[in-house]
PDB file of C-alpha atoms in Angstrom:
ATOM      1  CA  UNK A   1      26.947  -9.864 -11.973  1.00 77.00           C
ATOM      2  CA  UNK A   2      25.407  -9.394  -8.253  1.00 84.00           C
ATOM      3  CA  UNK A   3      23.580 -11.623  -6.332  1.00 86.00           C
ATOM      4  CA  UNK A   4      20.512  -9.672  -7.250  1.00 89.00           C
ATOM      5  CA  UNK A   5      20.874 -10.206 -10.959  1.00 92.00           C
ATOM      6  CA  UNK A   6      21.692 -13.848 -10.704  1.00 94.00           C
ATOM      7  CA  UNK A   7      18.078 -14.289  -8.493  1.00 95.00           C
ATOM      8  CA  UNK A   8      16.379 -12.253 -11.292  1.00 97.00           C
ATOM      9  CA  UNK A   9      17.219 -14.370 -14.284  1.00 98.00           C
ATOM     10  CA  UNK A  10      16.412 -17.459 -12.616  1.00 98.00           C
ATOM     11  CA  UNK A  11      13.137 -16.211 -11.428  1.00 98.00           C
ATOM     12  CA  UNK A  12      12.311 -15.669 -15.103  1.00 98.00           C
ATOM     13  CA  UNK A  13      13.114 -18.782 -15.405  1.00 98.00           C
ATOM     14  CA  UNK A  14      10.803 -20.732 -12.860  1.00 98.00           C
ATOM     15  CA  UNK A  15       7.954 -17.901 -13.444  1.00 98.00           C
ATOM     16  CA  UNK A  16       8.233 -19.443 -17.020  1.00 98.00           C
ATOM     17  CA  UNK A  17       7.711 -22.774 -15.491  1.00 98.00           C
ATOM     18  CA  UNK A  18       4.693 -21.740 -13.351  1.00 98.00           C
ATOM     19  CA  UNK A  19       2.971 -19.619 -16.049  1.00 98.00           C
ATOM     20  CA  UNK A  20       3.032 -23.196 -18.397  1.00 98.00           C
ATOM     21  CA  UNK A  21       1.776 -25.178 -15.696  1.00 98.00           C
ATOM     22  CA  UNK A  22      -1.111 -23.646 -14.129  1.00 98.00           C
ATOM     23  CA  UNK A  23      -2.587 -20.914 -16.130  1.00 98.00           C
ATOM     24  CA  UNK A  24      -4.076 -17.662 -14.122  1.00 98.00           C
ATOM     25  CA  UNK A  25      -7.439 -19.317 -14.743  1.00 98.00           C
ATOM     26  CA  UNK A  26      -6.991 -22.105 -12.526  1.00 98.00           C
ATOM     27  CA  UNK A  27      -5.031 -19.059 -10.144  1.00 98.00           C
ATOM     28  CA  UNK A  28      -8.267 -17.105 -10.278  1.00 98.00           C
ATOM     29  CA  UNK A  29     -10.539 -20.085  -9.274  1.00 98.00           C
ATOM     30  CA  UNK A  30      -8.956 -20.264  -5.815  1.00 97.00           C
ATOM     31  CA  UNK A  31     -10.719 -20.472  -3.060  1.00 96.00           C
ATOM     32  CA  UNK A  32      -8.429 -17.961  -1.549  1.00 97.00           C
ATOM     33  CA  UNK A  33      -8.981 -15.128  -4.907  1.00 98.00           C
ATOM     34  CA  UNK A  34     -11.830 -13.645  -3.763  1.00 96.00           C
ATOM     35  CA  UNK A  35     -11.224 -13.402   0.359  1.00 96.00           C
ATOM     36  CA  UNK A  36     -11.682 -10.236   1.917  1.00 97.00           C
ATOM     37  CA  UNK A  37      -7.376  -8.654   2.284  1.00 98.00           C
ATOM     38  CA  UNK A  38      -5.964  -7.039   5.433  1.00 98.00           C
ATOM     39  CA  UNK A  39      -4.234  -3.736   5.065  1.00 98.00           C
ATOM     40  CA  UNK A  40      -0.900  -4.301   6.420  1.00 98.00           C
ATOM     41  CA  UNK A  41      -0.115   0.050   5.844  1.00 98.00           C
ATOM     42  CA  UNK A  42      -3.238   0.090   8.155  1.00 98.00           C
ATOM     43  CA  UNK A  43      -2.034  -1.879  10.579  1.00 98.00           C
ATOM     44  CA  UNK A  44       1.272   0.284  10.805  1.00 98.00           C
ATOM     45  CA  UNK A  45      -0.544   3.098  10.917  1.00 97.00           C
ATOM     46  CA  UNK A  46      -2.547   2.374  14.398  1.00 97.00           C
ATOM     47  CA  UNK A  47       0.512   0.429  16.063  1.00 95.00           C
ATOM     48  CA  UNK A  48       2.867   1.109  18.983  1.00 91.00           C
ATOM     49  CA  UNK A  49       6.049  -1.032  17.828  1.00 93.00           C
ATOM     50  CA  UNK A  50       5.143  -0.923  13.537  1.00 97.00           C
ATOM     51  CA  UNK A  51       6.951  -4.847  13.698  1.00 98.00           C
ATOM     52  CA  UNK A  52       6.681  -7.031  10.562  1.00 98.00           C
ATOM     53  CA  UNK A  53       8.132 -10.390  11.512  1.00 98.00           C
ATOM     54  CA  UNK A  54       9.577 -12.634   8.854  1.00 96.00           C
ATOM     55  CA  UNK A  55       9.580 -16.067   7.929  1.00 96.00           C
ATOM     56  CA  UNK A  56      12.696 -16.657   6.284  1.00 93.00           C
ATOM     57  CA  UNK A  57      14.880 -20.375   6.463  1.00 92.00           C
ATOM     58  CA  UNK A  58      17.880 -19.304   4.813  1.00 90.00           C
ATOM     59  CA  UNK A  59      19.727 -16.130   3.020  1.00 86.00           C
ATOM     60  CA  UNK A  60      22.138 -16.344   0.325  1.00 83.00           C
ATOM     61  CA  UNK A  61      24.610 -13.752   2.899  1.00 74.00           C
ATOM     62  CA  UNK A  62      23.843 -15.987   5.999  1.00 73.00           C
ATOM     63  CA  UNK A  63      22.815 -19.485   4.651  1.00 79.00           C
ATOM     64  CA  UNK A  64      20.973 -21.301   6.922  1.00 85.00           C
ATOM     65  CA  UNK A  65      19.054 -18.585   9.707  1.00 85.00           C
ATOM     66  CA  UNK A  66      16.660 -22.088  10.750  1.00 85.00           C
ATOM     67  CA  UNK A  67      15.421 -25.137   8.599  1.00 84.00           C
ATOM     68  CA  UNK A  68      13.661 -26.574  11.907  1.00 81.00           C
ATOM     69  CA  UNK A  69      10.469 -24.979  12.609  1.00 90.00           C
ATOM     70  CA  UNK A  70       7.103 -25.418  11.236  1.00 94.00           C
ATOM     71  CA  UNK A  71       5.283 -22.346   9.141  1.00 96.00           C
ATOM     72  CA  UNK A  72       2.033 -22.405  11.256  1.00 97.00           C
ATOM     73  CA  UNK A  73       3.676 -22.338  14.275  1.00 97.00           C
ATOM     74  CA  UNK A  74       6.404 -19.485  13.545  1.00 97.00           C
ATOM     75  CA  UNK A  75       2.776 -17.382  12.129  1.00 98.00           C
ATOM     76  CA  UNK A  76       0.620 -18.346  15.399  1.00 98.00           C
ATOM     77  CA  UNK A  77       3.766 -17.389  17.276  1.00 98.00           C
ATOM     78  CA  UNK A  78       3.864 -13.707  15.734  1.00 98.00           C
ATOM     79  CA  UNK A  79       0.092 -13.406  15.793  1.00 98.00           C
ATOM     80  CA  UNK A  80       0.178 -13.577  19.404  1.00 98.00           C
ATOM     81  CA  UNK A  81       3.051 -11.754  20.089  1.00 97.00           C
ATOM     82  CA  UNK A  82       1.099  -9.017  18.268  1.00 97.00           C
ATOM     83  CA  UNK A  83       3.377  -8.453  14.994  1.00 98.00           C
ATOM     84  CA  UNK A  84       1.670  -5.459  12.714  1.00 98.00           C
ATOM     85  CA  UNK A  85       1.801  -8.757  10.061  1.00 98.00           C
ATOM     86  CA  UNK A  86       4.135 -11.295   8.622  1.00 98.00           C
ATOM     87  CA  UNK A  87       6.413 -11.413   5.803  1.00 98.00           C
ATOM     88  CA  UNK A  88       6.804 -14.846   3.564  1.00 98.00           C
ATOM     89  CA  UNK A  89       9.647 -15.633   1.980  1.00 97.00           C
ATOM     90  CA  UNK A  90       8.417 -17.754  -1.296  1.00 98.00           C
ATOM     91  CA  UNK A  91      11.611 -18.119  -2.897  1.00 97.00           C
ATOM     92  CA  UNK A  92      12.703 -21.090  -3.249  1.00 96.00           C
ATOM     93  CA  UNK A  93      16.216 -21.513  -4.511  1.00 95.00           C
ATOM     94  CA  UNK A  94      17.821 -19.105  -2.671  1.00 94.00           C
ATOM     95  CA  UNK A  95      15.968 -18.093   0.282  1.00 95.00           C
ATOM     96  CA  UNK A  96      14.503 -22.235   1.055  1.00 95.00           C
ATOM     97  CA  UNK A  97      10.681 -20.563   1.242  1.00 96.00           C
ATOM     98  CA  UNK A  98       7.754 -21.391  -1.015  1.00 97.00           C
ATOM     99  CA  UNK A  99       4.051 -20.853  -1.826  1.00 98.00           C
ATOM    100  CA  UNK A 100       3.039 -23.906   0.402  1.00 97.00           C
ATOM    101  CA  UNK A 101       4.628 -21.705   3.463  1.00 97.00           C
ATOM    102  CA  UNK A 102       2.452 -18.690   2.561  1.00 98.00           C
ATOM    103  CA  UNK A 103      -0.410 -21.257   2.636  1.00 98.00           C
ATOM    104  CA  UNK A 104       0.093 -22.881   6.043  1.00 98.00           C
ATOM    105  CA  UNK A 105       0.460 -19.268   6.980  1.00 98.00           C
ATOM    106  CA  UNK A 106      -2.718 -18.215   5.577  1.00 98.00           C
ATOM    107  CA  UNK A 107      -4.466 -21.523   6.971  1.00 98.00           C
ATOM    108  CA  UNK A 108      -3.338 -20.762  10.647  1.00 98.00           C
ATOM    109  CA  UNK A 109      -3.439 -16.695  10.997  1.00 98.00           C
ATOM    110  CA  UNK A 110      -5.931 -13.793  10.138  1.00 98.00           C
ATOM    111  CA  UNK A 111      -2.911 -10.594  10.016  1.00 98.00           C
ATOM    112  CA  UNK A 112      -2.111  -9.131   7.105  1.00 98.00           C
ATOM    113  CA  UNK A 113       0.568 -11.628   5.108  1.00 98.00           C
ATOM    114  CA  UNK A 114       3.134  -9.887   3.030  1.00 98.00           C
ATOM    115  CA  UNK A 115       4.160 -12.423  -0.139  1.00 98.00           C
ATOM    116  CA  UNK A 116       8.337 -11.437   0.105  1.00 98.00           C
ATOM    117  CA  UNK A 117       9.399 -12.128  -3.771  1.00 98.00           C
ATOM    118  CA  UNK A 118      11.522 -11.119  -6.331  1.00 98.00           C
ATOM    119  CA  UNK A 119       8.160  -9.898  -8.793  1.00 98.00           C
ATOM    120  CA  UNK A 120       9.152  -9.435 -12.208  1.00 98.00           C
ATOM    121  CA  UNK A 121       5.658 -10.145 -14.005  1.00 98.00           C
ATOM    122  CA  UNK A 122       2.244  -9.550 -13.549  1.00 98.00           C
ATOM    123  CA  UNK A 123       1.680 -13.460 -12.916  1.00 98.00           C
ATOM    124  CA  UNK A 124       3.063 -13.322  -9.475  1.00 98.00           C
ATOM    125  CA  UNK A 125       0.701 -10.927  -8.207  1.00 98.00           C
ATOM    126  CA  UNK A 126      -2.387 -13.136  -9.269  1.00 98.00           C
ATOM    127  CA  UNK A 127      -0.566 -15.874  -7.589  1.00 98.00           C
ATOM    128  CA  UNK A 128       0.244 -13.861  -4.404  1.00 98.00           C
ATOM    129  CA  UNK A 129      -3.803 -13.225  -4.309  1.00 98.00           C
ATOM    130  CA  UNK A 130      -4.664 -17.078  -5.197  1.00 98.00           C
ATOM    131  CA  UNK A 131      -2.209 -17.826  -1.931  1.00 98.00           C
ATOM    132  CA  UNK A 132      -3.533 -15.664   0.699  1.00 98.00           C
ATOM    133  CA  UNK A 133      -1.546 -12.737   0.840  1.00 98.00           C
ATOM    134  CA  UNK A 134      -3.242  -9.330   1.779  1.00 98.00           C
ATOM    135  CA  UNK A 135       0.618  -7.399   0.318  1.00 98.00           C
ATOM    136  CA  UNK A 136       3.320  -7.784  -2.311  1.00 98.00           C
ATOM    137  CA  UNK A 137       6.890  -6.457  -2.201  1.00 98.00           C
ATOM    138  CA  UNK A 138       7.747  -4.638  -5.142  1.00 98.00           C
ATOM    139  CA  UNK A 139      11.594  -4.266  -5.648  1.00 97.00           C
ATOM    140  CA  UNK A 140      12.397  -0.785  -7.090  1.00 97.00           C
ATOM    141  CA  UNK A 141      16.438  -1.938  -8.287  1.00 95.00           C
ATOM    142  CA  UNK A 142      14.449  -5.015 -10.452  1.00 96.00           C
ATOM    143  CA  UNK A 143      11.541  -2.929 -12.010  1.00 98.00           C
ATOM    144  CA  UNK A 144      11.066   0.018 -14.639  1.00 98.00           C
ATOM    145  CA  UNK A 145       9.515   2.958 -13.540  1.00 98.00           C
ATOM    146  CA  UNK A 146       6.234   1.561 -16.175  1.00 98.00           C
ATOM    147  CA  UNK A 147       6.644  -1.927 -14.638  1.00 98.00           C
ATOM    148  CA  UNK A 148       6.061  -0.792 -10.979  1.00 98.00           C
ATOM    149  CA  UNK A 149       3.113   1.466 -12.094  1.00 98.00           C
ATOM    150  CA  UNK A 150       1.617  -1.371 -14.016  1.00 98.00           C
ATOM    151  CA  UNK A 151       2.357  -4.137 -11.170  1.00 98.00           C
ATOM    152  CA  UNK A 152       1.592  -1.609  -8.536  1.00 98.00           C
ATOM    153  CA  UNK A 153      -2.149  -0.681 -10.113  1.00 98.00           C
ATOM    154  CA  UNK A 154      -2.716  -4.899 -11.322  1.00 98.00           C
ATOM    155  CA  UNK A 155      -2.128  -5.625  -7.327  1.00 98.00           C
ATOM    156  CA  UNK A 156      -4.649  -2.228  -5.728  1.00 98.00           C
ATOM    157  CA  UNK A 157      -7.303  -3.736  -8.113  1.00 98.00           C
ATOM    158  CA  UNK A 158      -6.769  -7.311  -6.442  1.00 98.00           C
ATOM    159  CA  UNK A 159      -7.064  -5.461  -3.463  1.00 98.00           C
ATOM    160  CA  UNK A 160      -3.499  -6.219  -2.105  1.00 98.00           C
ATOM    161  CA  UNK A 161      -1.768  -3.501  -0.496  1.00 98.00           C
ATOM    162  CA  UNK A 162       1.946  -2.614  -2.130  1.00 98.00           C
ATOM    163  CA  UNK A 163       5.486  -2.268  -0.382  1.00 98.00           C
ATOM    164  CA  UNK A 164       7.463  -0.924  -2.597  1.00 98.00           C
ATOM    165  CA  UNK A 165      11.660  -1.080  -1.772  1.00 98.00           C
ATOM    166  CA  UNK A 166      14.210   0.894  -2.579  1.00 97.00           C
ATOM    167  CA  UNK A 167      17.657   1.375  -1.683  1.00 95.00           C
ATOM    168  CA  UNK A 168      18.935   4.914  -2.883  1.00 95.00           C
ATOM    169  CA  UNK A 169      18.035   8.024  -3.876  1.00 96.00           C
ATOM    170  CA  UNK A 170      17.633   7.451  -7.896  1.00 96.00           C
ATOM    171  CA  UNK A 171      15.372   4.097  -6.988  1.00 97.00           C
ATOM    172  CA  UNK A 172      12.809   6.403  -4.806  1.00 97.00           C
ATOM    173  CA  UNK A 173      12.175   9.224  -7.734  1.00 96.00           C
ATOM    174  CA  UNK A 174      11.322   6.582 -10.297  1.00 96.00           C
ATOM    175  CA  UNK A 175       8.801   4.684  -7.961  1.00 96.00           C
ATOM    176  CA  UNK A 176       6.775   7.459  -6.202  1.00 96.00           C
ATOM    177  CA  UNK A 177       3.372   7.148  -7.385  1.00 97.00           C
ATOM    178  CA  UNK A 178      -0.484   7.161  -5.482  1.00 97.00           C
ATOM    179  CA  UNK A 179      -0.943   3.299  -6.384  1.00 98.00           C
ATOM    180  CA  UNK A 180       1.708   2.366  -3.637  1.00 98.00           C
ATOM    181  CA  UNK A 181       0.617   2.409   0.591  1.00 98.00           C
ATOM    182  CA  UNK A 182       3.865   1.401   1.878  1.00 98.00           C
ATOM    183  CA  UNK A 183       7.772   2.750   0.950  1.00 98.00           C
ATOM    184  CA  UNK A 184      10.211   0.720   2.282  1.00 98.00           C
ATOM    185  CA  UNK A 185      13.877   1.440   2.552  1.00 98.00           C
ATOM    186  CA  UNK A 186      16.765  -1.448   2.221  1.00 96.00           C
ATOM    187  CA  UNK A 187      19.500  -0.704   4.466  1.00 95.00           C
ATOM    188  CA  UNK A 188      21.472  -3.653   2.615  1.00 89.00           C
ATOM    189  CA  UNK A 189      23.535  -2.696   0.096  1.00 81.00           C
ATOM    190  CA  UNK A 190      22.468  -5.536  -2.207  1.00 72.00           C
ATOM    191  CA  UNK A 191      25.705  -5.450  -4.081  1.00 69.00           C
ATOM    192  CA  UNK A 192      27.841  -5.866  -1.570  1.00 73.00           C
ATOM    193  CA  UNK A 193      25.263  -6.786   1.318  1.00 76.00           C
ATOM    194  CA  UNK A 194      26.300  -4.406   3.851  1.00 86.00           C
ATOM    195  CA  UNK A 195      23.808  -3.142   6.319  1.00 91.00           C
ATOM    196  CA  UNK A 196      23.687   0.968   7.497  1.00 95.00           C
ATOM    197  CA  UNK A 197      20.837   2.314   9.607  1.00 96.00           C
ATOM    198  CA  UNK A 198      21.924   5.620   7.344  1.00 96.00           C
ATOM    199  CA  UNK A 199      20.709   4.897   3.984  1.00 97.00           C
ATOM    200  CA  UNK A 200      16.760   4.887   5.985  1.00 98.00           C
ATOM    201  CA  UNK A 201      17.817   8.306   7.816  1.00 98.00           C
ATOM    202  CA  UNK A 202      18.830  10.002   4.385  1.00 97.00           C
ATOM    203  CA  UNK A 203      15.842   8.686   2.519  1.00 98.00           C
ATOM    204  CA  UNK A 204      12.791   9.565   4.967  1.00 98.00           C
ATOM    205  CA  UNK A 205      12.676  13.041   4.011  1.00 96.00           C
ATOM    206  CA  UNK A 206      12.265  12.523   0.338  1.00 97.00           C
ATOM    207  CA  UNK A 207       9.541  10.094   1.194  1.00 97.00           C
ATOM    208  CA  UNK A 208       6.258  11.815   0.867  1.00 96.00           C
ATOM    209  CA  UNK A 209       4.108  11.420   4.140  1.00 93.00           C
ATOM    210  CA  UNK A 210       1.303  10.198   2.150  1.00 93.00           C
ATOM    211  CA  UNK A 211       2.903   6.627   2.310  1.00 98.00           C
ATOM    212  CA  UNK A 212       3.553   3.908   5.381  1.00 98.00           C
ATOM    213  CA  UNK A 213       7.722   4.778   5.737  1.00 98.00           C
ATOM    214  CA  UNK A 214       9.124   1.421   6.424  1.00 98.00           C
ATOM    215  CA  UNK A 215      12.567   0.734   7.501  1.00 98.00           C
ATOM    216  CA  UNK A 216      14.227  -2.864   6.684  1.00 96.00           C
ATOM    217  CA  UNK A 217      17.512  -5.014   6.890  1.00 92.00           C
ATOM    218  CA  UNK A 218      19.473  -4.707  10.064  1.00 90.00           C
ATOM    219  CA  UNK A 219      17.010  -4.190  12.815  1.00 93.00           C
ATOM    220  CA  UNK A 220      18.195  -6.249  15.772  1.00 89.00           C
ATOM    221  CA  UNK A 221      17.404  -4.414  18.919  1.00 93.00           C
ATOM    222  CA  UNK A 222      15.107  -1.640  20.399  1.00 95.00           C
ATOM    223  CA  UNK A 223      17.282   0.892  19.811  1.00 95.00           C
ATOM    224  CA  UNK A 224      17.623   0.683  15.976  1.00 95.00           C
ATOM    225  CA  UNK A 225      13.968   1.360  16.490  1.00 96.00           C
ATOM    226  CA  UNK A 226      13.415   4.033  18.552  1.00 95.00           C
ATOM    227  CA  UNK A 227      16.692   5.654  16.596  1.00 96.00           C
ATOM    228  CA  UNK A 228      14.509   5.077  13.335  1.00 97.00           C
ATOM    229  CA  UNK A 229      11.072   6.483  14.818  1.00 96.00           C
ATOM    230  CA  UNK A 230      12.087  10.178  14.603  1.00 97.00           C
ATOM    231  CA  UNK A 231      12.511   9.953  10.998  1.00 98.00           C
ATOM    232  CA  UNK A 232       8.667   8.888  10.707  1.00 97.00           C
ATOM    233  CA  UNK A 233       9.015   5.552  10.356  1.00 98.00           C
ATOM    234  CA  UNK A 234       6.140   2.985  11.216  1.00 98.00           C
ATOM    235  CA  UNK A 235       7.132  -0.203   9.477  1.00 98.00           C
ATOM    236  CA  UNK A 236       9.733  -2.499  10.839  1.00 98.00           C
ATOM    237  CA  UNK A 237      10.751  -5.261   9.186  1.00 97.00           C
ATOM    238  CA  UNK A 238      12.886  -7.741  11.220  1.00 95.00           C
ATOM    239  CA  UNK A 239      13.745 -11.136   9.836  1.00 82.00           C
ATOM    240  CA  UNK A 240      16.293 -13.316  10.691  1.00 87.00           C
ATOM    241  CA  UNK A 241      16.705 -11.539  14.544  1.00 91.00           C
ATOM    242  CA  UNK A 242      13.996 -13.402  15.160  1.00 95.00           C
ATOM    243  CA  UNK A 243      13.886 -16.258  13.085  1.00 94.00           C
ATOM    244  CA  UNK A 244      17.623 -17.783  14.471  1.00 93.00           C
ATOM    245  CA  UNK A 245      16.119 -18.227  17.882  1.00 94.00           C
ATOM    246  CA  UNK A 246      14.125 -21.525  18.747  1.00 94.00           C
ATOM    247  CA  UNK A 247      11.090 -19.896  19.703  1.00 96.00           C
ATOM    248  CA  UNK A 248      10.396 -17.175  17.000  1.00 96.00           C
ATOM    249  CA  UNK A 249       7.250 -16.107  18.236  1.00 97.00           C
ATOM    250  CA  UNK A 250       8.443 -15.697  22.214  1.00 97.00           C
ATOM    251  CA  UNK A 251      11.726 -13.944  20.926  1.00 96.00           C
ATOM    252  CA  UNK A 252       8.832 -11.462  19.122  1.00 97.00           C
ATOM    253  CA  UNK A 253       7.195 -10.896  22.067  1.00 97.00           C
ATOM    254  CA  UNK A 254       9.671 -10.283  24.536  1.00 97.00           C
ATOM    255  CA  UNK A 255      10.986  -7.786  21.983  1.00 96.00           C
ATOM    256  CA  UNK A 256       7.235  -5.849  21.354  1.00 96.00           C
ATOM    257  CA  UNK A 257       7.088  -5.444  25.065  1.00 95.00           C
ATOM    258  CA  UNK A 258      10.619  -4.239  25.616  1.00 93.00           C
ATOM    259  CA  UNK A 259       9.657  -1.527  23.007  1.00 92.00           C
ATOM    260  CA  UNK A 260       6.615  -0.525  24.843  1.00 83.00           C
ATOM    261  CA  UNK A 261       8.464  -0.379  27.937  1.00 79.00           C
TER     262      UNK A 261
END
């Protein structure tokens, strides 16, 4: 069993846990359900450097990347280093996130807000909405090809823009569909976690150009970047590069302007 397996059945689990405790009516009431979302595929679309900047504590291949720092302050931080948006890890037993952090998140910034989760029914997606996120992540190596079309159609009629991920060729022909704005390509191997910038060069041409080609895992420098570009990527997302540095926010811009150099 891989990590990836492990994370799924305990996410049935705790989404088990959630569903009994506050039912989607009380989700629906939010205050946040009914605010006006942020295209995030937009906002990749009219950008220079295509950065997503993540807010991630810990990883179960790194453990701790930074326990330290407060949400609103690592999401100000990106805002005004001028990230395309910001990715939320809400997972709590292996990745040290939660909800709460895509709240203070929500509560401090107006980019788009991507809920990072391991979605595996319906539920989450009303949640992401009643929390403030303008995208979900839809994993392609978790999901049926009828459970991404149903979760993928559930989240455009919320409004929430999809990222869909996938990590080889077999994953990509089961999820192509027109209720998805964003592909994204894993270049960790999630079995045995190892990161090549090759698995996003051999994917990009089977990606239709109809979708947001985004490129994530192992982007540390400029030059993953500007390798990545010519393959019609737009979407970077960068996590723990910038997240193990005290200052995630001046670590994002000194990189945005060193790409627009």
């Amino acid at each position: 069993m891989n990590i990836l397996d492990k994370i799924v059945i305990d996410k049935r689990k705790e989404v088990a846990l959630r569903k009994a405790i506050i039912p989607v009516s009380q989700l629906e009431a939010s205050v946040l359900f009914n605010k006006p979302t942020a295209s995030l595929a937009k906002a990749l679309r009219n950008s220079k450097s295509g950065i997503i900047a993540e807010h991630k504590r810990r990883s179960p291949s790194k453990s701790v990347i930074n326990n330290s720092l407060s949400t609103p302050d690592v999401a100000t931080g990106y805002e005004n280093a001028g990230v395309c948006g910001m990715s939320v890890l809400t997972d709590g037993k292996y990745f040290g996130g939660s909800l709460d952090d895509l709240l203070a998140a929500r509560a401090s910034v107006q980019m788009p807000l991507l809920r990072k989760e391991f979605i595996i029914d319906p539920y989450q997606i009303i949640e992401a909405k009643a929390y403030g996120a303008d995208v979900i992540l839809l994993i392609a190596a978790i999901l049926t090809k009828e459970e991404i079309k149903t979760f993928s159609e559930l989240a455009k009629s919320l409004q929430l823009d999809v990222l869909l991920e996938v990590h080889n060729e077999e994953e990509l022909h089961k999820s192509i569909m027109p209720s998805l704005d964003m592909l994204g390509v894993n270049n960790r191997n999630l079995k045995t976690f190892e990161v090549s910038l090759d698995t996003s060069k051999k994917l990009s041409t089977l990606i239709p150009d109809d979708f947001v080609k985004v490129s994530e895992s192992g982007i540390s420098n400029i030059n993953a970047i500007k390798e990545l570009q010519p393959y019609g990527y737009q979407g970077f997302l960068i996590g723990e590069n910038f997240m193990k540095t005290d200052n995630p926010g001046e670590s994002a811009t000194a990189f945005i302007k060193s790409l627009e150099l």
